[in-house]
mmCIF file of C-alpha atoms in Angstrom:
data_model
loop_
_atom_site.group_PDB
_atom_site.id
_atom_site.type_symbol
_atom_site.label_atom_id
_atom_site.label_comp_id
_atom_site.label_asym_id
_atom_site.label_seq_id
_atom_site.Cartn_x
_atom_site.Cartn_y
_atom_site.Cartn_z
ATOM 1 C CA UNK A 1 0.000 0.000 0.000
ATOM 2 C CA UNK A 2 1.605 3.529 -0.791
ATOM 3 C CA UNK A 3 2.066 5.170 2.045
ATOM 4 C CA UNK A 4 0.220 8.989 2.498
ATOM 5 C CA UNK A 5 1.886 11.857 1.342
ATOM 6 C CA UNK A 6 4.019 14.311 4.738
ATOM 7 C CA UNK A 7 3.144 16.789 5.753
ATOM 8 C CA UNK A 8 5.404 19.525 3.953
ATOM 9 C CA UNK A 9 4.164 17.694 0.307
ATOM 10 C CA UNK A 10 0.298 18.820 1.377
ATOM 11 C CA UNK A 11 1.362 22.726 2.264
ATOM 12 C CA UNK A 12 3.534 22.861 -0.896
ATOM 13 C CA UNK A 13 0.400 21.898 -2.529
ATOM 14 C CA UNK A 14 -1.733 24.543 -1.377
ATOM 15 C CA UNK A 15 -2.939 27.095 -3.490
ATOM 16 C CA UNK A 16 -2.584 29.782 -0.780
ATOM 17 C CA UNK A 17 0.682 31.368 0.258
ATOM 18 C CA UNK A 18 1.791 29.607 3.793
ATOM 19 C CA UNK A 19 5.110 31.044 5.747
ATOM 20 C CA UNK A 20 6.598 29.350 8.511
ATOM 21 C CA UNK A 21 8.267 31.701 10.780
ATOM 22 C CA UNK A 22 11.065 31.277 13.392
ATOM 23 C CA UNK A 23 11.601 33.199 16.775
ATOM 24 C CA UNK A 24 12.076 36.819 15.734
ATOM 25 C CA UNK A 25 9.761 36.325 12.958
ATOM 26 C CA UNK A 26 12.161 35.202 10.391
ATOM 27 C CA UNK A 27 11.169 33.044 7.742
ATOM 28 C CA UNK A 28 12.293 29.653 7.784
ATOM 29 C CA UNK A 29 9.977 27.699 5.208
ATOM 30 C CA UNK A 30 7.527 29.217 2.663
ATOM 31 C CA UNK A 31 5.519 27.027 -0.177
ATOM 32 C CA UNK A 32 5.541 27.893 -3.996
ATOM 33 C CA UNK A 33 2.081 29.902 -3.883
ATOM 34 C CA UNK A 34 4.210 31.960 -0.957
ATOM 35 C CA UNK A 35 7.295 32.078 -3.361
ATOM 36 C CA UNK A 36 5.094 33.171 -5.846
ATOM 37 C CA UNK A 37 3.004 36.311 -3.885
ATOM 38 C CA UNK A 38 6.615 37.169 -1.967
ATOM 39 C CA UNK A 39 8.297 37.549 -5.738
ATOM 40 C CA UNK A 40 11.051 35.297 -4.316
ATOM 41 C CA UNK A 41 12.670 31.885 -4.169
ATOM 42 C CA UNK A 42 12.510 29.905 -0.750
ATOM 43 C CA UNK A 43 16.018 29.980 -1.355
ATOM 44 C CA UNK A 44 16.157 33.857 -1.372
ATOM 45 C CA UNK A 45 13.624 33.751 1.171
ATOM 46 C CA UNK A 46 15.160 31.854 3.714
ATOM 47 C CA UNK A 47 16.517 33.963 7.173
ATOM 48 C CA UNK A 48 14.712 37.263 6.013
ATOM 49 C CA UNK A 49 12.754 39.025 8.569
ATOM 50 C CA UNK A 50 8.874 39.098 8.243
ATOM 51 C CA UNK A 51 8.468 42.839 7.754
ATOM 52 C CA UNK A 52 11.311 43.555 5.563
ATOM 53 C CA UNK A 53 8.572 41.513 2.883
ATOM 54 C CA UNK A 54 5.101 41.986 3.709
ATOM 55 C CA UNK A 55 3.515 45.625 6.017
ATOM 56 C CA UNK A 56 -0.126 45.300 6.777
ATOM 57 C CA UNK A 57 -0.093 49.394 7.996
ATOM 58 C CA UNK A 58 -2.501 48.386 10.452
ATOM 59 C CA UNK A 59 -0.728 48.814 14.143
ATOM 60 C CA UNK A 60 -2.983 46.620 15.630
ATOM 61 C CA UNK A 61 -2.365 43.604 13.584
ATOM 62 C CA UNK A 62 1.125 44.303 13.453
ATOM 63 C CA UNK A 63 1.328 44.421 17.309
ATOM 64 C CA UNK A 64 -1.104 40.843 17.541
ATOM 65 C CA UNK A 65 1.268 39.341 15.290
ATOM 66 C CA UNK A 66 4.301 39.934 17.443
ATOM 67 C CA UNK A 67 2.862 37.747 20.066
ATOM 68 C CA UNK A 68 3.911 34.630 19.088
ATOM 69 C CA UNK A 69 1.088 32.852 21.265
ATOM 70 C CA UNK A 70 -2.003 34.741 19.184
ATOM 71 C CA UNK A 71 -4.191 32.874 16.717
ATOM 72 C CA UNK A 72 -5.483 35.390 14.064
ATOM 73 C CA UNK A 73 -7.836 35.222 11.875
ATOM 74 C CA UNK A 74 -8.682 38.910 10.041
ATOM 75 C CA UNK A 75 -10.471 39.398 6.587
ATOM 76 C CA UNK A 76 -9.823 41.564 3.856
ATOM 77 C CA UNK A 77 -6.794 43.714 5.464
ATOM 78 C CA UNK A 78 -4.569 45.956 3.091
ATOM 79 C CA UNK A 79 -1.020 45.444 2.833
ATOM 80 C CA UNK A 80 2.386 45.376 0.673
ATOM 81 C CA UNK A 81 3.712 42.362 0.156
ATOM 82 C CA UNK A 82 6.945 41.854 -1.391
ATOM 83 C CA UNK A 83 7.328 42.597 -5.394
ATOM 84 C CA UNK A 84 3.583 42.371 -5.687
ATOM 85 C CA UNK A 85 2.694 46.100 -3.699
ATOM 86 C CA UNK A 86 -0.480 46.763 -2.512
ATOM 87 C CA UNK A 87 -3.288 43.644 -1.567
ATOM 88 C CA UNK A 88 -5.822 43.089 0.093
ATOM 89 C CA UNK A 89 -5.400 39.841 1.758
ATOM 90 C CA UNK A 90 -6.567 37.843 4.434
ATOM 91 C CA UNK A 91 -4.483 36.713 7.035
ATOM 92 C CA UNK A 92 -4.058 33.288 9.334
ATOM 93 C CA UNK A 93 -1.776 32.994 11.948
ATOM 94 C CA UNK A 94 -1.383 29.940 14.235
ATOM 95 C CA UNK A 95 1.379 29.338 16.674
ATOM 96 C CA UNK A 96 2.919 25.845 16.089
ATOM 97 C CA UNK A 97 2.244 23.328 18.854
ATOM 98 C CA UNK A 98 5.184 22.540 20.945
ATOM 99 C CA UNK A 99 7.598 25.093 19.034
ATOM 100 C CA UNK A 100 7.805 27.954 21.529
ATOM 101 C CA UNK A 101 8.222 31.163 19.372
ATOM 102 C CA UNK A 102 7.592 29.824 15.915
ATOM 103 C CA UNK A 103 4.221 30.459 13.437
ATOM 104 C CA UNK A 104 2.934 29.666 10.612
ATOM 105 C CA UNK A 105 0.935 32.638 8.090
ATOM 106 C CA UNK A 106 -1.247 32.118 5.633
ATOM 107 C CA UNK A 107 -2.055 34.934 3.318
ATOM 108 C CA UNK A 108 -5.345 34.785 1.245
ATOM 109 C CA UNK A 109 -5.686 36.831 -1.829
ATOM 110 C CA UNK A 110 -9.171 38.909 -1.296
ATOM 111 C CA UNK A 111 -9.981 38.069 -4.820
ATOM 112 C CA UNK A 112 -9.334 34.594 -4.638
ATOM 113 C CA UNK A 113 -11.833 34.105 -1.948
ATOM 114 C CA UNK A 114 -14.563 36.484 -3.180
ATOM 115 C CA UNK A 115 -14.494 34.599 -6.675
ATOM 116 C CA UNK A 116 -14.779 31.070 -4.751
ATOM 117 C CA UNK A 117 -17.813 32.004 -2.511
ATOM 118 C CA UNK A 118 -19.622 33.769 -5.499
ATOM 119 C CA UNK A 119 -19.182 30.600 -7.803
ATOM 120 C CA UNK A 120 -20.671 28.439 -4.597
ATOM 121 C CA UNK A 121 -24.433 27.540 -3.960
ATOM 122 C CA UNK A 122 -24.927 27.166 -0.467
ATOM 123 C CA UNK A 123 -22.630 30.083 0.918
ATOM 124 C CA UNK A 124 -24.456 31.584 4.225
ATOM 125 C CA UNK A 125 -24.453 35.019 2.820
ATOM 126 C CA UNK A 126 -26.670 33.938 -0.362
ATOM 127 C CA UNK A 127 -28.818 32.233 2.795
ATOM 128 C CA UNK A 128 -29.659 35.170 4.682
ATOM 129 C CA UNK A 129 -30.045 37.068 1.860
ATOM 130 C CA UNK A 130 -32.953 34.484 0.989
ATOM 131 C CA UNK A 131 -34.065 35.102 3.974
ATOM 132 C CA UNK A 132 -36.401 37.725 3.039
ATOM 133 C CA UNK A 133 -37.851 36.374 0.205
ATOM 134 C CA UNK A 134 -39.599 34.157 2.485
ATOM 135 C CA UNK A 135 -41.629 37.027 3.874
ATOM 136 C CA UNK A 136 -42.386 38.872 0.857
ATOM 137 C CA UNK A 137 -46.068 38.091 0.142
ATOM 138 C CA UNK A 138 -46.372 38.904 4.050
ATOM 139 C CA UNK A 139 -44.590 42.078 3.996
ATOM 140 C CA UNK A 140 -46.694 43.155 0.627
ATOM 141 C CA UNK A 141 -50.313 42.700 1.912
ATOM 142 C CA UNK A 142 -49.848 45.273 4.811
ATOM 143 C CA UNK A 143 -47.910 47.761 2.385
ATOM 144 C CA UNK A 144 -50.804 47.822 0.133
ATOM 145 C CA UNK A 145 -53.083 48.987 2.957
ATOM 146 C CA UNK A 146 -50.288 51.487 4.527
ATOM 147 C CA UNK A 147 -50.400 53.050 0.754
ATOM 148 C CA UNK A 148 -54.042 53.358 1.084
ATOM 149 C CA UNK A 149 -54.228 54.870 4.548
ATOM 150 C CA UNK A 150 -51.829 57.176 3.065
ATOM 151 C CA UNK A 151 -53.882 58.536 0.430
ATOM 152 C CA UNK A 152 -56.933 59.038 2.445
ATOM 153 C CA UNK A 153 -55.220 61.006 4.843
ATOM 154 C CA UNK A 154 -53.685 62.880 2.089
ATOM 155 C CA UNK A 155 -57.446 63.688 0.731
ATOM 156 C CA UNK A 156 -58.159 64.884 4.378
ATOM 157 C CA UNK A 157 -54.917 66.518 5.092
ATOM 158 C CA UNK A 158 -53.976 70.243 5.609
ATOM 159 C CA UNK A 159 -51.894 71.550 2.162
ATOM 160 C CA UNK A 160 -49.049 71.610 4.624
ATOM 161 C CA UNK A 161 -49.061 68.395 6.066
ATOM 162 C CA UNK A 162 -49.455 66.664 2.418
ATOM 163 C CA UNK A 163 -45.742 66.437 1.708
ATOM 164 C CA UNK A 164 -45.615 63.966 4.607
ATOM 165 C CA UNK A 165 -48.325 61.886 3.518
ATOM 166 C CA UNK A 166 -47.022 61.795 0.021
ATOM 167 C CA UNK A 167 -43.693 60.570 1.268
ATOM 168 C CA UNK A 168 -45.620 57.871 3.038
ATOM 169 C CA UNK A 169 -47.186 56.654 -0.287
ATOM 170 C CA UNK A 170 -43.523 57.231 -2.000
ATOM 171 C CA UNK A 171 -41.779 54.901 0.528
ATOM 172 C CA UNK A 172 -44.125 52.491 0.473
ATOM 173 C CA UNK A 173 -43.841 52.252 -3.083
ATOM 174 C CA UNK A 174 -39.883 52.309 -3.072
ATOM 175 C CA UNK A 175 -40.310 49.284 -0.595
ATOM 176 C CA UNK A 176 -42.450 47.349 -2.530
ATOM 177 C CA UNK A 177 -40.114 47.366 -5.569
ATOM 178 C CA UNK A 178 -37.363 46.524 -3.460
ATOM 179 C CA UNK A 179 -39.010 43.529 -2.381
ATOM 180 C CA UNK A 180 -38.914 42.564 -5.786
ATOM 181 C CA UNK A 181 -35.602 43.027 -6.299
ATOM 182 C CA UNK A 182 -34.547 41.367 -2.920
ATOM 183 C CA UNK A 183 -36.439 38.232 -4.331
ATOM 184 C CA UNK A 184 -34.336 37.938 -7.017
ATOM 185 C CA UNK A 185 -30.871 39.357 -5.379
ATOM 186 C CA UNK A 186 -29.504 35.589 -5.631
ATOM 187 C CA UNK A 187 -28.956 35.834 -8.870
ATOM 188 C CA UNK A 188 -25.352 37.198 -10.653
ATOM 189 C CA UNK A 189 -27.485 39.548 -12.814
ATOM 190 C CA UNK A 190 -26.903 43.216 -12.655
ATOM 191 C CA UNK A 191 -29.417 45.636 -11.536
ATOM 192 C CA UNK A 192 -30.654 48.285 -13.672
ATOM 193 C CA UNK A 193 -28.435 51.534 -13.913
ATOM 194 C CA UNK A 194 -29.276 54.925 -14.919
ATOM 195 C CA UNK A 195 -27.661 58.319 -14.299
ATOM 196 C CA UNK A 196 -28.623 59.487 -10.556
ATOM 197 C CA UNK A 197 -27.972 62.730 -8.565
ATOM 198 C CA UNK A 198 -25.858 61.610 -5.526
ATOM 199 C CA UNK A 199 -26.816 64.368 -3.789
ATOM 200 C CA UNK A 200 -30.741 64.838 -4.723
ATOM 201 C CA UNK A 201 -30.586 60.660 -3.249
ATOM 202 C CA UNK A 202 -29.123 61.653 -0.347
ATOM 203 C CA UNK A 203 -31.376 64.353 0.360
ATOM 204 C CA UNK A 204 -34.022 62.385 -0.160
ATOM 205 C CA UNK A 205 -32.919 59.821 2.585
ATOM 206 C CA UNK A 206 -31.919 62.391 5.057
ATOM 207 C CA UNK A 207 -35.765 63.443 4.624
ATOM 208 C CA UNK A 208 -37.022 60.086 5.503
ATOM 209 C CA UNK A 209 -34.508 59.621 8.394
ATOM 210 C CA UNK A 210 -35.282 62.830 10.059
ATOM 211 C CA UNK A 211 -39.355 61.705 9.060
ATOM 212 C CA UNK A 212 -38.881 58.630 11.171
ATOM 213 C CA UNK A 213 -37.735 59.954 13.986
ATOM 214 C CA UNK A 214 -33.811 60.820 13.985
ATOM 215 C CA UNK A 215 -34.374 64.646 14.065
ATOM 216 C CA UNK A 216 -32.323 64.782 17.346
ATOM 217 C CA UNK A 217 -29.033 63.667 15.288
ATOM 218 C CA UNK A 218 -27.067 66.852 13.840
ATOM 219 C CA UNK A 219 -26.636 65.739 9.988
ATOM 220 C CA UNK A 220 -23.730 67.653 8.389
ATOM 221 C CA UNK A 221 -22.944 68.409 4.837
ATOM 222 C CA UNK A 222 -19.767 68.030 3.050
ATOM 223 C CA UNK A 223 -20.544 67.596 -0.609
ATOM 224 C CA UNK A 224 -18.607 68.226 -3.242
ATOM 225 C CA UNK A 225 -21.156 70.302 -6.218
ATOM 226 C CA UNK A 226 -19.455 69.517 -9.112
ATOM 227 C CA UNK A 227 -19.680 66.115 -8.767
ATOM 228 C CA UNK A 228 -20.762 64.237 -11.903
ATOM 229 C CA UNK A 229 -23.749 61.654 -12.010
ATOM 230 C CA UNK A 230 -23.103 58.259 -10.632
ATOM 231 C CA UNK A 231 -24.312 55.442 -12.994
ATOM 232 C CA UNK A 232 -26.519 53.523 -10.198
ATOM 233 C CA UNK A 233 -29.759 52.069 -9.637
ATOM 234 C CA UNK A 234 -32.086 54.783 -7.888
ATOM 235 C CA UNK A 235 -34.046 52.541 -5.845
ATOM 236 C CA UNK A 236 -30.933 50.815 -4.428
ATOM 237 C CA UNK A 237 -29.003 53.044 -3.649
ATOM 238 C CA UNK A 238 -31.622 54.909 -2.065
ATOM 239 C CA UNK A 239 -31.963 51.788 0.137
ATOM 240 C CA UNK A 240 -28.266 51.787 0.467
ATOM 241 C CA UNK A 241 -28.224 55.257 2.037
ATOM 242 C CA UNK A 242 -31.390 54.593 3.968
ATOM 243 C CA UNK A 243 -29.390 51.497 5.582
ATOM 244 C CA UNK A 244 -26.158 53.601 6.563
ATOM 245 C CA UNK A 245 -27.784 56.728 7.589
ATOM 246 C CA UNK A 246 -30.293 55.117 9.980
ATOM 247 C CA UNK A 247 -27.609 52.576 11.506
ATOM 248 C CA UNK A 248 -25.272 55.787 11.881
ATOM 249 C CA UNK A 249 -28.032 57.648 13.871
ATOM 250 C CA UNK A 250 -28.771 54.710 15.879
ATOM 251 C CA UNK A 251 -25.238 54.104 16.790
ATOM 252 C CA UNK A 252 -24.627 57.837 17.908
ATOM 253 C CA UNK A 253 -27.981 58.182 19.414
ATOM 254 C CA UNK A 254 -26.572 58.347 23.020
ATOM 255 C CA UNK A 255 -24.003 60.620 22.393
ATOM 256 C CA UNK A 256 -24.581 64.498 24.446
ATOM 257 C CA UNK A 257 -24.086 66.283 21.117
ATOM 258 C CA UNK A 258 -25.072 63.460 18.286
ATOM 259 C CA UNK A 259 -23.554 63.751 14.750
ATOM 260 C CA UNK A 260 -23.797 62.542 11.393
ATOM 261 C CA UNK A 261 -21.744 63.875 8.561
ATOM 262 C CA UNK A 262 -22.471 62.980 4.861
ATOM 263 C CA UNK A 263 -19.420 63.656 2.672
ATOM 264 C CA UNK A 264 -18.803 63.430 -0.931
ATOM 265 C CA UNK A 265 -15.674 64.080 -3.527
ATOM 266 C CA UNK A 266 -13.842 62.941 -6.134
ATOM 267 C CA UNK A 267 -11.684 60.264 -6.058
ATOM 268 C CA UNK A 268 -9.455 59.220 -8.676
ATOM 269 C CA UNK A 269 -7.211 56.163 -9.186
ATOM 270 C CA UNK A 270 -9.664 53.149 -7.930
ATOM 271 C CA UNK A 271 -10.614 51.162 -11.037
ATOM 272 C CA UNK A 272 -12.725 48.055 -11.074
ATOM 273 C CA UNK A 273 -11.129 45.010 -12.693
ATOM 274 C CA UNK A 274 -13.962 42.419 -13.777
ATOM 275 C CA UNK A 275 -13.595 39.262 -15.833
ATOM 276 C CA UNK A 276 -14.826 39.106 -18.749
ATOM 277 C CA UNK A 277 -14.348 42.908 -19.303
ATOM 278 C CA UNK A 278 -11.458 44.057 -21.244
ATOM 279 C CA UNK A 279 -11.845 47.751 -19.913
ATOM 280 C CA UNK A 280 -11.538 48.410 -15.876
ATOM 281 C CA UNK A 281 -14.756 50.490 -14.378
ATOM 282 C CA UNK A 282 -13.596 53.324 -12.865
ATOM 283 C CA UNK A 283 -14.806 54.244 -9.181
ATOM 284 C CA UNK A 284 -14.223 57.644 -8.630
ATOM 285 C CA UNK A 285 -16.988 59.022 -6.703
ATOM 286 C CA UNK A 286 -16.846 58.755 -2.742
ATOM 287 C CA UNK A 287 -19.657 59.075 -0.897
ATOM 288 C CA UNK A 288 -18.602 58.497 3.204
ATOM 289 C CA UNK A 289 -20.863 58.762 6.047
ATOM 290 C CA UNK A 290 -19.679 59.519 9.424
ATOM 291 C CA UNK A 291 -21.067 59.369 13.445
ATOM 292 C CA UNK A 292 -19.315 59.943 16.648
ATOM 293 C CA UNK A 293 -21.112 56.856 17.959
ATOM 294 C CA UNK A 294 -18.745 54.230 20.088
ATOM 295 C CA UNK A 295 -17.938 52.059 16.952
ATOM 296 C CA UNK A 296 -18.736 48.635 16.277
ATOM 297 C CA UNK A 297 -17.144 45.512 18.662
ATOM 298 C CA UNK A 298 -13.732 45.334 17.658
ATOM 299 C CA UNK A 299 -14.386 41.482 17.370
ATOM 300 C CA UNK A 300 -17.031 41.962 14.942
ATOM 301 C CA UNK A 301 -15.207 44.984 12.745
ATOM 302 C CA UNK A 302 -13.969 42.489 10.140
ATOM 303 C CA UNK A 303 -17.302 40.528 9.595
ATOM 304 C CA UNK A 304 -19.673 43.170 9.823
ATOM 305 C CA UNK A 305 -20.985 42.744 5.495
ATOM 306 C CA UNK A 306 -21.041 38.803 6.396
ATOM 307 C CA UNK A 307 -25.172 37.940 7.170
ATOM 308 C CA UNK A 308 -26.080 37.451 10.726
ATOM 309 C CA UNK A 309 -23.468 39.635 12.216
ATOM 310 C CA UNK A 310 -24.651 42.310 14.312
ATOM 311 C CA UNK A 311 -23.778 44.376 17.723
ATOM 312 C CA UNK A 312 -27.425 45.767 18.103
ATOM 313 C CA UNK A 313 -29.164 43.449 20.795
ATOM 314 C CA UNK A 314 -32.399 42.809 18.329
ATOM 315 C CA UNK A 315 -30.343 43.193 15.424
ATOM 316 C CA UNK A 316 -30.968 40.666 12.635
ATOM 317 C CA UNK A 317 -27.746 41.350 10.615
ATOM 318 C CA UNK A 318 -28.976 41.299 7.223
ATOM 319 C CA UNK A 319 -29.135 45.269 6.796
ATOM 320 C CA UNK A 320 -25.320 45.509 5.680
ATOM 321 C CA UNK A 321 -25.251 42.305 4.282
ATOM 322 C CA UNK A 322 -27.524 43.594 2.285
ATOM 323 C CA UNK A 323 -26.091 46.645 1.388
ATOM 324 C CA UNK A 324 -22.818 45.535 0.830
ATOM 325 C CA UNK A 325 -24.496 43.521 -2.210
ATOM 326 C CA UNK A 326 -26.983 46.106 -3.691
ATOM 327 C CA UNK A 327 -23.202 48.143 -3.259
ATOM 328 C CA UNK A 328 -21.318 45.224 -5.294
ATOM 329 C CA UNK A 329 -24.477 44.929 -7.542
ATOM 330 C CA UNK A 330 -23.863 49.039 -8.903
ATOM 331 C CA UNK A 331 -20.539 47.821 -9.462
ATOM 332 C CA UNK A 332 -19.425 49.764 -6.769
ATOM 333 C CA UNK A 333 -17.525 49.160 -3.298
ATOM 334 C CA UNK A 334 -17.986 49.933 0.493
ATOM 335 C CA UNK A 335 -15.614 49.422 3.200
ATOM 336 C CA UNK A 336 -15.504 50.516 7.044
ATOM 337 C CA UNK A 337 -13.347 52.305 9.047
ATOM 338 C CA UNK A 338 -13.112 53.167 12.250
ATOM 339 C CA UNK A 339 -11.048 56.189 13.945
ATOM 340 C CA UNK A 340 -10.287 55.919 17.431
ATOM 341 C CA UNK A 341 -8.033 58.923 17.949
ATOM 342 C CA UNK A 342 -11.032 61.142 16.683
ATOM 343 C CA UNK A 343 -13.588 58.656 17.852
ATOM 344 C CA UNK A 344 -15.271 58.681 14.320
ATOM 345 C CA UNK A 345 -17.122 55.946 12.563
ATOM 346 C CA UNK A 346 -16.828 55.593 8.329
ATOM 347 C CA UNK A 347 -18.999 53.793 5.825
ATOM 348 C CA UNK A 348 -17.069 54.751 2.662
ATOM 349 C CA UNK A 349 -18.504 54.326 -0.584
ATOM 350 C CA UNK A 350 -16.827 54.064 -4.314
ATOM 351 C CA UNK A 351 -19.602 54.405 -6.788
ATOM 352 C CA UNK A 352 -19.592 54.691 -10.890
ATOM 353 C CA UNK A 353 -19.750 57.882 -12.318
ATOM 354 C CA UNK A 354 -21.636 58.665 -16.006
ATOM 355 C CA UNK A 355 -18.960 58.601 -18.417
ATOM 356 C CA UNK A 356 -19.022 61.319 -21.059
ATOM 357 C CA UNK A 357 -17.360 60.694 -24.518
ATOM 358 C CA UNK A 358 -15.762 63.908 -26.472
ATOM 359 C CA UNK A 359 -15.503 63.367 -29.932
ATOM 360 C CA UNK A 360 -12.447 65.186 -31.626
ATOM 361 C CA UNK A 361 -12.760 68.529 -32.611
ATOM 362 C CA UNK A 362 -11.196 67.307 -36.228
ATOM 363 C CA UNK A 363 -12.842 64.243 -36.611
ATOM 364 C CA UNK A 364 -14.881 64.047 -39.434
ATOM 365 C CA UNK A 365 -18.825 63.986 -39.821
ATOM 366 C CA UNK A 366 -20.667 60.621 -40.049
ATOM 367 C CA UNK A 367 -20.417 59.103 -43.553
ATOM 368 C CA UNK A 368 -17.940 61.748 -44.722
ATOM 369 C CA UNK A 369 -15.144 59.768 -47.543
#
C-alpha cells in the first residue's frame, strides 16, 4: 500500500501562500504559492525578517502578530507584500504546537476568496439574503393597505401636512419594488443603472430619516457640487443610504451632542477590474458617512458585510449584508473604518460615475469619404 503523502508535500500543494516563521519572525519555510506572492525563491527567502517583505499598515495587527502565542484570523486587510505592492489579503496565523516562538501565516488573496464564494451555492451570505424572500407576500399585503391609509389622509390633510403623507405613499412604493428586487438578489445579474444625482438621493434619505424619527441627530454636509452623475440604480441606492444613515443615527444616538456627517468628492485612481471585461470600471466618486457613535465591537469589525453579524441586541444582521451587495451589484464598493483617535465611525462608498465621450474637434462627420 503507498504510504500517504508528509506533511510539507500537502502545504507545498496549497494554493494559498503559507510562511513558517522562526523566533524573531524570520522566515524559515515558505511554499511555492508563498514564493510566488513574496516575488522570491525559498532559497532567497530563507533567514529574512517578516516585515522587511510583507507591512499590513494596520498597528494593531502588526502588534497581535508579534505575540507569538495569538491565533489570528482577520479578513480583507490591506497590505504590501513583497514585489507584488499593494493587496488586500486575508491573514491566518497559528502558533505551532510545541515550538515555543515559531508560526505559521497564511495569506489569502481577497480576490481569490470572493471569486470562490460567489461561484458556490450554499454560501451563508446567499442564505440570509434568501431570507427575506420568504416574507415577501407577508410584507406586501400590509404595504398595500399602509399606501391606502396614506392617500386618504392625504385627501383629508392640511396643504401643509401633504408632503408627509405623500412621502408615506412614496416609501411604500420604493419598498415594494425593493421587495422585488430582494427576491431575485440571488442571482449574478446586474441591476438596472441609470444616471442618478448623488446628492438629490441623499437628500431624499436624510428626509425620511429625520421623518422617522432621527431629528435629534445633527446631519452635516460636506458635498462636493461639481460632482458628476453616478451610474446607479435609484431605488438601491436609495436603500443603500437609507441602511447607513439610519444605523449611523442609531449608533450615535446616546451621544450628548449626536452627529452625522455625509461627505462626498472625487476620487481618482480606484478602477474596477472584472472578468470578462477588457476595460476596468472606474470608481471615482466617494460618498462616506460619518457618526461619533462608540464604533462597532472590535471582534465583529472584520465581519460586519457577512449575514447574521450584528452588535445591536435585536439586530438581525442582514441590513449591511444587504447593502454591501446592492453596493457590489452598482458595481461599486464599500468598506468601514473606524477612527479611534477622533472617535469617528466611516462607511465609505466608491460608486460609478456617467462617463461622457468627447468626440475630436477634427474628426470628421458621419459618412464623410
Amino acid at each position: 500500500m503507498r504510504p500517504s503523502p508528509d506533511h510539507a508535500r500537502l502545504i507545498a500543494s496549497l494554493p494559498y501562500a503559507v510562511i513558517l516563521l522562526r523566533p524573531g519572525q524570520r522566515i524559515a519555510a515558505v511554499n511555492v504559492a508563498g514564493e510566488q506572492l513574496l516575488g522570491q525563491s525559498a532559497r532567497r527567502l530563507l533567514g529574512k525578517p517578516l516585515k522587511s517583505l510583507v507591512d499590513f499598515g494596520e498597528a494593531r495587527l502588526m502588534t497581535m502578530l508579534a505575540d507569538a502565542d495569538v491565533q489570528i484570523n482577520a479578513r480583507d486587510m490591506a497590505a504590501r507584500i513583497g514585489r507584488a505592492g499593494a493587496k488586500r489579503v486575508h491573514v491566518i496565523v497559528s502558533p505551532v504546537a510545541g515550538w515555543e516562538g515559531w508560526q505559521t501565516l497564511t495569506l489569502i488573496e481577497s480576490a481569490e476568496v470572493e471569486g470562490f464564494e460567489e461561484s458556490g451555492s450554499n454560501t451563508h451570505e446567499e442564505a440570509g439574503l434568501r431570507a427575506p424572500e420568504i416574507l415577501a407576500h407577508e410584507i406586501k399585503n400590509p404595504l398595500a393597505g399602509i399606501r391606502g391609509a396614506a392617500q386618504l389622509l392625504g385627501r383629508k390633510a392640511k396643504a401643509s401636512d401633504r408632503a408627509l403623507t405623500t412621502l408615506i405613499a412614496d416609501e411604500v412604493d420604493r419598498i415594494a419594488s425593493l421587495i422585488d428586487q430582494m427576491q431575485s438578489l440571488s442571482s449574478r445579474s446586474a441591476v438596472p443603472a441609470s444616471p442618478v444625482n448623488l446628492h438629490v438621493a441623499i437628500r431624499r434619505a436624510t428626509a425620511v430619516l429625520e421623518a422617522g424619527g432621527h431629528d435629534n441627530v445633527r446631519i452635516t454636509e460636506e458635498f462636493d457640487p461639481s460632482l458628476p452623475m453616478v451610474l446607479v440604480n435609484s431605488d438601491a441606492l436609495l436603500q443603500v443610504l437609507l441602511n447607513l444613515l439610519t444605523n449611523a443615527a442609531e449608533a450615535c444616538a446616546g451621544e450628548d451632542d449626536p452627529e452625522l456627517t455625509i461627505r462626498t468628492r472625487f476620487a481618482s485612481g480606484i478602477m474596477l477590474r472584472q472578468a470578462g471585461q477588457a476595460q476596468p470600471i472606474r470608481l471615482p466618486i466617494e460618498l462616506t458617512v460619518t457618526d461619533n457613535g462608540p464604533g462597532v465591537d472590535p471582534e465583529l469589525r472584520d465581519h460586519i458585510f457577512e449575514p447574521f453579524v450584528s452588535s445591536k441586541k435585536q439586530g438581525q444582521g442582514l441590513g449591511l449584508a444587504l447593502v454591501r451587495k446592492l453596493v457590489r451589484d452598482m458595481n461599486g464598493r464599500i468598506s468601514h473604518e473606524r477612527d479611534e483617535t477622533r472617535g469617528l465611525t466611516h462607511f465609505r462608498i466608491r460608486l460609478p460615475m456617467v462617463e461622457t465621450r468627447r468626440e475630436p474637434e477634427d474628426a470628421p462627420a458621419a459618412g464623410a469619404n
